[in-house]
């Protein structure tokens, strides 16, 4: 098998002759079964012996203080770099198309949508969970199996050089950039730098394999295949209509529906349609993929408890995604009592207070009965609103839960904040 050949080639260069059969690869020692390769990362080095006893065919570890005398355990200088090297070598042996997806917002949703579309015609995989960095991406590549025809890989970053590395390891064939906005400013300092960092993807792709949101001010002048509302785009989005079960939209005269809420998901879906078209897929195949699409957890995830409907959109947050969430929530559930629970937008750097304060203008005209703010940074937004019963700052999740519990009748509650705020803990 090719994965075993890749392992042999890499370790042969290190003067180690490997003879092994690989069932799967693991980073979690608790999941290791007979025939698996275990990558011991950080604290995982403590479980080298345990995974060997469980039947691991190979254990790769990097802690020289681990004393183990077993030919199936290989000490390396850096487990992560070794995994990257193995993924790089394995990718070269595979006849598979790699689609990389980056952008400030919508990466995961677009990944899920693209996977659903391509799966109508082809066999492949997508990044799971938050496996979108220098560890998760090579690990995902090692999950590929012979016969797979595509891999949809989410590519995240917080500084320069990270997208570059992910594109190089994956041997990217197609790329989607969803948008460019205010994120990771604590490290990158400006939105211009966010564009430069995410734009590292572009040099790996010819124009006809770049799928871009053409209305974005940073992307509209980049050569590529573009989808958006403006007439200059290759795929023109129009007639977007959202109901409580999903979004209808028209793209260059063709009508589609996606069973996912969020006005902005029409844009993510349009990018997916454009990618499907470059793969030569038919309207019926693409439409079928959209109709079967589902999103990863905490992306407009609904949960009903008695008369209260919680909408958990709290996987991440920045000014752009906040405004998109407000727009979507504004048009829905207006026959219920509407509550927003907003948590801090993290990693916005020195201008964080201003970014939070500026949300006031976006919230002024929103149809919502009560706004509950949580987190140190959200104090700035409360100060901007001043003394009003419609907008309350609460210092703990317990206070938020108690305030929500006081509400009677049909209620819809939107949760939006950065991952570190863990707003899902409010759902009880």
Coordinates of C-alpha atoms in Angstrom, one line a residue:
X1 CA 0.0 0.0 0.0
X2 CA 1.1 3.5 -0.7
X3 CA 0.9 4.8 2.9
X4 CA 3.3 2.0 3.9
X5 CA 5.6 2.9 0.9
X6 CA 5.7 6.5 2.1
X7 CA 6.7 5.5 5.6
X8 CA 9.4 3.2 4.2
X9 CA 10.8 5.9 1.9
X10 CA 11.0 8.5 4.7
X11 CA 12.6 6.2 7.3
X12 CA 14.9 4.6 4.7
X13 CA 16.4 8.0 4.3
X14 CA 17.1 7.8 8.1
X15 CA 18.8 4.5 7.7
X16 CA 15.9 2.6 9.2
X17 CA 14.3 -0.3 7.3
X18 CA 10.6 -0.5 8.1
X19 CA 8.5 -3.5 7.4
X20 CA 5.0 -2.8 8.6
X21 CA 1.3 -2.9 7.8
X22 CA -0.7 0.2 8.7
X23 CA -4.4 0.0 9.7
X24 CA -4.8 3.7 10.6
X25 CA -2.9 6.6 12.1
X26 CA -3.6 8.1 15.5
X27 CA -2.6 11.0 17.7
X28 CA -4.9 10.0 20.6
X29 CA -3.4 7.1 22.5
X30 CA -6.8 6.0 23.8
X31 CA -7.9 5.2 20.2
X32 CA -5.0 3.1 19.2
X33 CA -5.8 -0.4 18.0
X34 CA -3.8 -3.3 16.6
X35 CA -2.0 -2.2 13.4
X36 CA -2.2 1.6 14.1
X37 CA 0.6 4.1 13.9
X38 CA 0.7 6.3 16.9
X39 CA 2.3 9.8 16.8
X40 CA 3.3 10.8 20.3
X41 CA 3.0 14.6 20.5
X42 CA 3.7 16.4 23.8
X43 CA 2.1 14.5 26.6
X44 CA 1.5 11.6 24.3
X45 CA 5.1 10.5 24.9
X46 CA 3.9 9.1 28.2
X47 CA 1.9 6.5 26.4
X48 CA 4.5 5.0 24.1
X49 CA 4.7 1.7 26.0
X50 CA 0.9 1.5 26.5
X51 CA 0.2 1.9 22.8
X52 CA 2.8 -0.8 21.9
X53 CA 1.1 -3.1 24.3
X54 CA -2.2 -2.3 22.6
X55 CA -0.7 -3.6 19.3
X56 CA 0.5 -0.4 17.6
X57 CA 2.5 -1.3 14.5
X58 CA 4.7 1.7 14.9
X59 CA 5.1 4.5 17.5
X60 CA 6.9 7.7 16.6
X61 CA 8.0 9.8 19.7
X62 CA 10.4 12.6 20.4
X63 CA 11.1 12.5 24.1
X64 CA 14.6 11.1 24.6
X65 CA 13.8 10.5 28.3
X66 CA 11.4 7.8 27.3
X67 CA 13.3 4.5 27.7
X68 CA 11.9 1.8 25.4
X69 CA 13.6 -1.1 23.7
X70 CA 11.3 -2.0 20.9
X71 CA 11.9 -2.0 17.1
X72 CA 8.4 -0.7 16.6
X73 CA 9.2 2.5 18.6
X74 CA 11.2 5.2 16.7
X75 CA 12.7 8.2 18.5
X76 CA 12.8 11.2 16.2
X77 CA 13.9 14.8 16.8
X78 CA 10.4 16.2 16.3
X79 CA 7.2 14.1 16.0
X80 CA 5.2 16.9 14.3
X81 CA 7.9 17.6 11.7
X82 CA 8.2 13.8 11.1
X83 CA 4.4 13.6 10.6
X84 CA 4.6 16.6 8.1
X85 CA 7.4 14.8 6.2
X86 CA 5.4 11.6 6.0
X87 CA 2.2 13.4 4.9
X88 CA 4.2 15.3 2.2
X89 CA 5.7 12.0 0.9
X90 CA 2.3 10.2 1.0
X91 CA 0.6 13.0 -0.9
X92 CA 3.1 12.7 -3.7
X93 CA 2.1 9.0 -4.2
X94 CA -1.6 9.7 -4.4
X95 CA -3.8 10.5 -7.4
X96 CA -6.0 12.9 -5.5
X97 CA -7.2 16.5 -5.9
X98 CA -6.6 18.7 -2.9
X99 CA -8.9 21.6 -2.3
X100 CA -7.6 24.1 0.3
X101 CA -10.0 26.5 2.0
X102 CA -9.0 29.7 3.9
X103 CA -10.5 33.0 4.8
X104 CA -11.4 35.0 7.8
X105 CA -14.9 33.6 8.1
X106 CA -16.8 30.6 6.6
X107 CA -13.9 28.2 6.2
X108 CA -15.5 25.3 8.0
X109 CA -19.0 25.9 6.6
X110 CA -17.6 26.1 3.0
X111 CA -15.5 23.0 3.7
X112 CA -18.6 21.1 4.7
X113 CA -20.6 22.4 1.7
X114 CA -17.8 21.6 -0.8
X115 CA -17.4 18.1 0.6
X116 CA -21.2 17.5 0.3
X117 CA -21.1 18.7 -3.4
X118 CA -18.1 16.7 -4.5
X119 CA -19.4 13.6 -2.7
X120 CA -22.3 13.4 -5.1
X121 CA -19.8 12.2 -7.8
X122 CA -16.5 11.5 -6.2
X123 CA -15.0 9.7 -3.2
X124 CA -13.0 11.7 -0.7
X125 CA -12.4 13.1 2.8
X126 CA -12.5 16.5 4.6
X127 CA -10.7 17.9 7.6
X128 CA -12.4 16.9 10.8
X129 CA -13.1 19.3 13.6
X130 CA -10.5 22.0 14.0
X131 CA -7.7 20.0 12.2
X132 CA -6.7 23.0 10.1
X133 CA -3.1 23.7 11.2
X134 CA 0.4 22.4 11.0
X135 CA -0.6 19.3 13.0
X136 CA -4.2 18.7 11.9
X137 CA -3.6 19.1 8.1
X138 CA -0.8 16.5 7.8
X139 CA -2.7 14.2 10.0
X140 CA -5.8 14.5 7.7
X141 CA -3.6 13.7 4.7
X142 CA -2.5 10.5 6.3
X143 CA -6.2 9.6 6.6
X144 CA -6.5 9.4 2.9
X145 CA -6.8 5.9 1.4
X146 CA -6.1 4.6 -2.1
X147 CA -9.2 5.2 -4.2
X148 CA -10.0 8.5 -2.7
X149 CA -10.3 11.2 -5.4
X150 CA -10.4 14.4 -3.4
X151 CA -9.5 16.0 0.0
X152 CA -11.1 19.2 1.2
X153 CA -8.7 20.7 3.7
X154 CA -9.4 23.7 5.9
X155 CA -6.3 25.9 6.3
X156 CA -6.2 28.2 9.3
X157 CA -3.5 30.6 10.4
X158 CA -2.6 33.3 12.9
X159 CA 0.7 34.5 11.4
X160 CA 2.8 34.7 8.3
X161 CA 4.2 31.5 6.8
X162 CA 1.5 29.1 8.1
X163 CA -0.7 29.0 4.9
X164 CA 2.6 28.6 2.9
X165 CA 3.5 25.5 4.9
X166 CA 0.0 24.0 4.6
X167 CA -0.1 24.5 0.9
X168 CA 3.4 23.0 0.4
X169 CA 2.7 19.9 2.5
X170 CA -0.7 19.3 0.9
X171 CA 0.3 19.8 -2.7
X172 CA -2.8 22.0 -3.2
X173 CA -4.6 21.7 -6.5
X174 CA -7.6 24.1 -6.0
X175 CA -8.0 26.9 -3.5
X176 CA -11.0 28.9 -2.1
X177 CA -10.6 32.2 -0.2
X178 CA -13.9 33.1 1.5
X179 CA -13.2 36.6 2.6
X180 CA -10.6 38.9 4.3
X181 CA -11.5 40.6 7.6
X182 CA -10.4 41.6 11.1
X183 CA -9.0 38.5 12.7
X184 CA -5.7 37.6 14.4
X185 CA -4.8 41.3 14.6
X186 CA -3.1 40.6 18.0
X187 CA -0.4 38.9 15.9
X188 CA -0.8 40.4 12.4
X189 CA -1.6 44.0 13.4
X190 CA -3.6 45.0 10.3
X191 CA -6.2 43.6 7.8
X192 CA -3.6 44.2 5.0
X193 CA -1.4 41.7 6.8
X194 CA -4.3 39.2 7.1
X195 CA -4.7 39.4 3.3
X196 CA -0.9 38.9 2.8
X197 CA -0.9 35.9 5.2
X198 CA -4.0 34.2 3.7
X199 CA -2.9 35.2 0.2
X200 CA 0.2 32.9 0.5
X201 CA -2.1 30.3 -1.1
X202 CA -2.3 32.2 -4.4
X203 CA 1.2 31.5 -5.6
X204 CA 0.5 27.7 -5.6
X205 CA -2.5 28.0 -7.9
X206 CA -3.1 29.0 -11.5
X207 CA -5.9 31.5 -12.0
X208 CA -8.5 29.0 -13.1
X209 CA -8.1 27.0 -9.9
X210 CA -8.6 30.0 -7.5
X211 CA -12.2 30.3 -6.3
X212 CA -12.7 33.7 -4.6
X213 CA -15.5 35.8 -3.0
X214 CA -15.3 38.6 -5.6
X215 CA -17.2 41.3 -3.6
X216 CA -14.4 41.3 -1.0
X217 CA -12.4 44.5 -1.3
X218 CA -9.1 42.6 -1.0
X219 CA -10.1 39.8 -3.4
X220 CA -11.9 41.7 -6.2
X221 CA -8.6 42.6 -7.9
X222 CA -7.1 39.1 -7.6
X223 CA -7.2 37.0 -10.7
X224 CA -9.4 33.9 -10.3
X225 CA -12.9 32.5 -10.6
X226 CA -15.2 34.7 -8.6
X227 CA -18.6 34.4 -7.0
X228 CA -20.6 37.2 -5.4
X229 CA -23.4 39.7 -5.8
X230 CA -21.6 42.2 -8.1
X231 CA -22.0 41.9 -11.9
X232 CA -18.2 41.6 -12.5
X233 CA -18.2 38.1 -10.9
X234 CA -18.1 34.9 -13.0
X235 CA -21.0 33.6 -10.8
X236 CA -23.5 36.2 -9.9
X237 CA -25.5 35.7 -6.7
X238 CA -29.0 37.1 -6.4
X239 CA -32.5 36.6 -4.9
X240 CA -31.2 35.3 -1.5
X241 CA -34.1 34.5 0.8
X242 CA -33.8 32.9 4.2
X243 CA -36.4 31.1 6.2
X244 CA -36.2 29.2 9.5
X245 CA -35.1 26.0 7.7
X246 CA -32.5 27.2 5.3
X247 CA -31.6 29.6 2.4
X248 CA -32.7 29.8 -1.2
X249 CA -30.6 31.7 -3.8
X250 CA -30.1 32.1 -7.5
X251 CA -26.6 31.8 -9.0
X252 CA -26.2 32.9 -12.6
X253 CA -29.8 32.0 -13.4
X254 CA -29.8 28.6 -11.6
X255 CA -31.9 28.2 -8.4
X256 CA -30.5 26.4 -5.3
X257 CA -31.5 25.7 -1.8
X258 CA -29.3 24.8 1.2
X259 CA -30.9 23.5 4.4
X260 CA -28.6 25.6 6.6
X261 CA -29.4 29.0 8.2
X262 CA -27.3 32.1 7.9
X263 CA -27.7 34.6 5.0
X264 CA -23.9 34.4 4.6
X265 CA -24.1 30.7 3.9
X266 CA -25.5 31.6 0.5
X267 CA -22.1 33.1 -0.3
X268 CA -20.3 30.0 1.1
X269 CA -22.6 27.8 -1.1
X270 CA -22.0 30.0 -4.1
X271 CA -18.2 29.3 -3.7
X272 CA -19.0 25.6 -3.4
X273 CA -21.1 25.7 -6.6
X274 CA -18.2 27.5 -8.5
X275 CA -15.8 24.8 -7.3
X276 CA -18.2 22.1 -8.4
X277 CA -18.5 23.7 -11.8
X278 CA -14.7 23.7 -12.2
X279 CA -14.8 19.9 -11.5
X280 CA -17.3 19.5 -14.4
X281 CA -20.2 18.6 -12.2
X282 CA -23.8 19.0 -13.5
X283 CA -26.5 21.3 -12.0
X284 CA -28.4 18.3 -10.7
X285 CA -25.3 16.9 -8.9
X286 CA -24.4 20.2 -7.4
X287 CA -28.0 20.9 -6.3
X288 CA -28.2 17.5 -4.8
X289 CA -25.0 18.1 -2.8
X290 CA -26.3 21.4 -1.4
X291 CA -29.6 19.8 -0.4
X292 CA -27.7 17.2 1.6
X293 CA -25.2 19.6 3.2
X294 CA -24.9 19.8 7.0
X295 CA -22.5 21.9 9.0
X296 CA -20.0 21.1 11.8
X297 CA -21.0 21.7 15.4
X298 CA -21.5 25.2 16.8
X299 CA -22.2 26.7 13.3
X300 CA -25.8 27.9 13.6
X301 CA -26.5 24.7 15.5
X302 CA -30.1 24.6 16.9
X303 CA -31.2 23.0 20.2
X304 CA -34.8 23.2 21.6
X305 CA -35.3 23.1 25.3
X306 CA -39.0 23.5 26.3
X307 CA -40.1 26.8 24.8
X308 CA -36.6 28.1 24.2
X309 CA -34.7 27.6 20.9
X310 CA -31.0 28.1 21.3
X311 CA -29.0 28.9 18.1
X312 CA -25.3 28.1 18.9
X313 CA -23.1 30.1 16.4
X314 CA -20.3 30.4 19.0
X315 CA -17.5 28.5 17.4
X316 CA -15.7 31.8 16.6
X317 CA -16.3 35.5 16.2
X318 CA -14.9 38.6 14.7
X319 CA -16.5 41.9 13.5
X320 CA -17.4 40.5 10.1
X321 CA -19.0 37.3 11.3
X322 CA -20.8 39.2 14.1
X323 CA -22.4 41.5 11.5
X324 CA -23.4 38.6 9.3
X325 CA -25.0 36.8 12.3
X326 CA -27.0 40.0 13.2
X327 CA -28.3 40.3 9.7
X328 CA -29.5 36.7 9.6
X329 CA -31.1 36.8 13.0
X330 CA -32.8 40.1 12.2
X331 CA -35.0 38.5 9.6
X332 CA -36.0 35.4 11.5
X333 CA -38.0 34.2 14.5
X334 CA -39.8 37.5 14.8
X335 CA -42.9 35.8 16.2
X336 CA -40.9 34.9 19.3
X337 CA -39.1 36.8 22.1
X338 CA -35.6 37.3 20.7
X339 CA -32.4 37.3 22.8
X340 CA -28.7 37.7 21.7
X341 CA -25.9 36.5 24.0
X342 CA -22.7 38.1 22.7
X343 CA -19.3 37.2 24.0
X344 CA -15.9 38.7 23.4
X345 CA -14.2 38.7 20.0
X346 CA -10.7 37.6 20.9
X347 CA -7.3 38.2 19.3
X348 CA -8.2 41.7 17.9
X349 CA -5.1 43.4 19.3
X350 CA -4.8 47.0 20.4
X351 CA -8.0 48.1 18.6
X352 CA -10.2 45.5 20.3
X353 CA -12.2 48.0 22.3
X354 CA -13.0 50.0 19.2
X355 CA -14.1 46.9 17.3
X356 CA -16.4 45.9 20.1
X357 CA -17.8 49.4 20.5
X358 CA -18.4 49.7 16.8
X359 CA -20.9 46.8 16.9
X360 CA -23.4 49.3 18.4
X361 CA -24.2 50.8 15.0
X362 CA -24.9 47.3 13.6
X363 CA -27.2 46.4 16.5
X364 CA -29.2 49.6 16.5
X365 CA -31.8 48.5 13.9
X366 CA -31.8 44.8 14.7
X367 CA -35.1 43.2 15.7
X368 CA -34.1 41.8 19.1
X369 CA -35.8 42.2 22.5
X370 CA -32.8 41.7 24.8
X371 CA -29.0 41.7 24.3
X372 CA -26.9 40.1 27.0
X373 CA -23.1 40.9 26.9
X374 CA -20.4 38.7 28.5
X375 CA -16.6 39.1 28.7
X376 CA -14.1 41.8 29.5
X377 CA -14.0 43.2 26.0
X378 CA -17.8 43.5 25.8
X379 CA -17.7 46.1 28.5
X380 CA -16.8 48.6 25.7
X381 CA -20.0 47.8 23.8
X382 CA -22.1 48.2 27.0
X383 CA -20.5 51.6 27.6
X384 CA -21.4 52.6 24.0
X385 CA -25.1 51.7 24.6
X386 CA -25.2 53.5 28.0
X387 CA -28.1 53.0 30.4
X388 CA -30.7 50.9 28.6
X389 CA -32.7 47.8 29.8
X390 CA -32.4 46.4 26.3
X391 CA -28.7 45.8 26.6
X392 CA -27.3 44.3 29.8
X393 CA -23.8 43.4 30.8
X394 CA -23.6 40.3 33.0
X395 CA -20.4 39.1 34.7
X396 CA -20.9 35.4 34.7
X397 CA -22.6 32.6 32.7
X398 CA -24.7 31.8 35.8
X399 CA -26.2 35.3 35.7
X400 CA -27.0 34.9 32.0
X401 CA -28.7 31.5 32.6
X402 CA -30.8 33.0 35.4
X403 CA -31.8 36.0 33.3
X404 CA -32.8 33.7 30.4
X405 CA -34.8 31.5 32.8
X406 CA -36.9 34.5 33.8
X407 CA -38.2 34.8 30.2
X408 CA -41.6 33.1 29.6
X409 CA -43.1 31.9 26.4
X410 CA -41.5 31.1 23.0
X411 CA -38.0 32.5 23.0
X412 CA -35.1 32.3 20.5
X413 CA -31.6 32.8 21.8
X414 CA -28.6 33.5 19.5
X415 CA -25.2 32.7 21.0
X416 CA -22.2 34.4 19.3
X417 CA -18.7 34.8 20.6
X418 CA -15.1 33.5 20.2
X419 CA -14.4 29.9 21.0
X420 CA -12.5 30.8 24.2
X421 CA -15.7 32.3 25.7
X422 CA -17.4 28.8 25.6
X423 CA -20.9 30.3 25.3
X424 CA -22.4 26.8 24.7
X425 CA -22.2 26.3 28.5
X426 CA -25.2 28.6 28.7
X427 CA -27.4 26.0 27.1
X428 CA -29.1 24.1 29.9

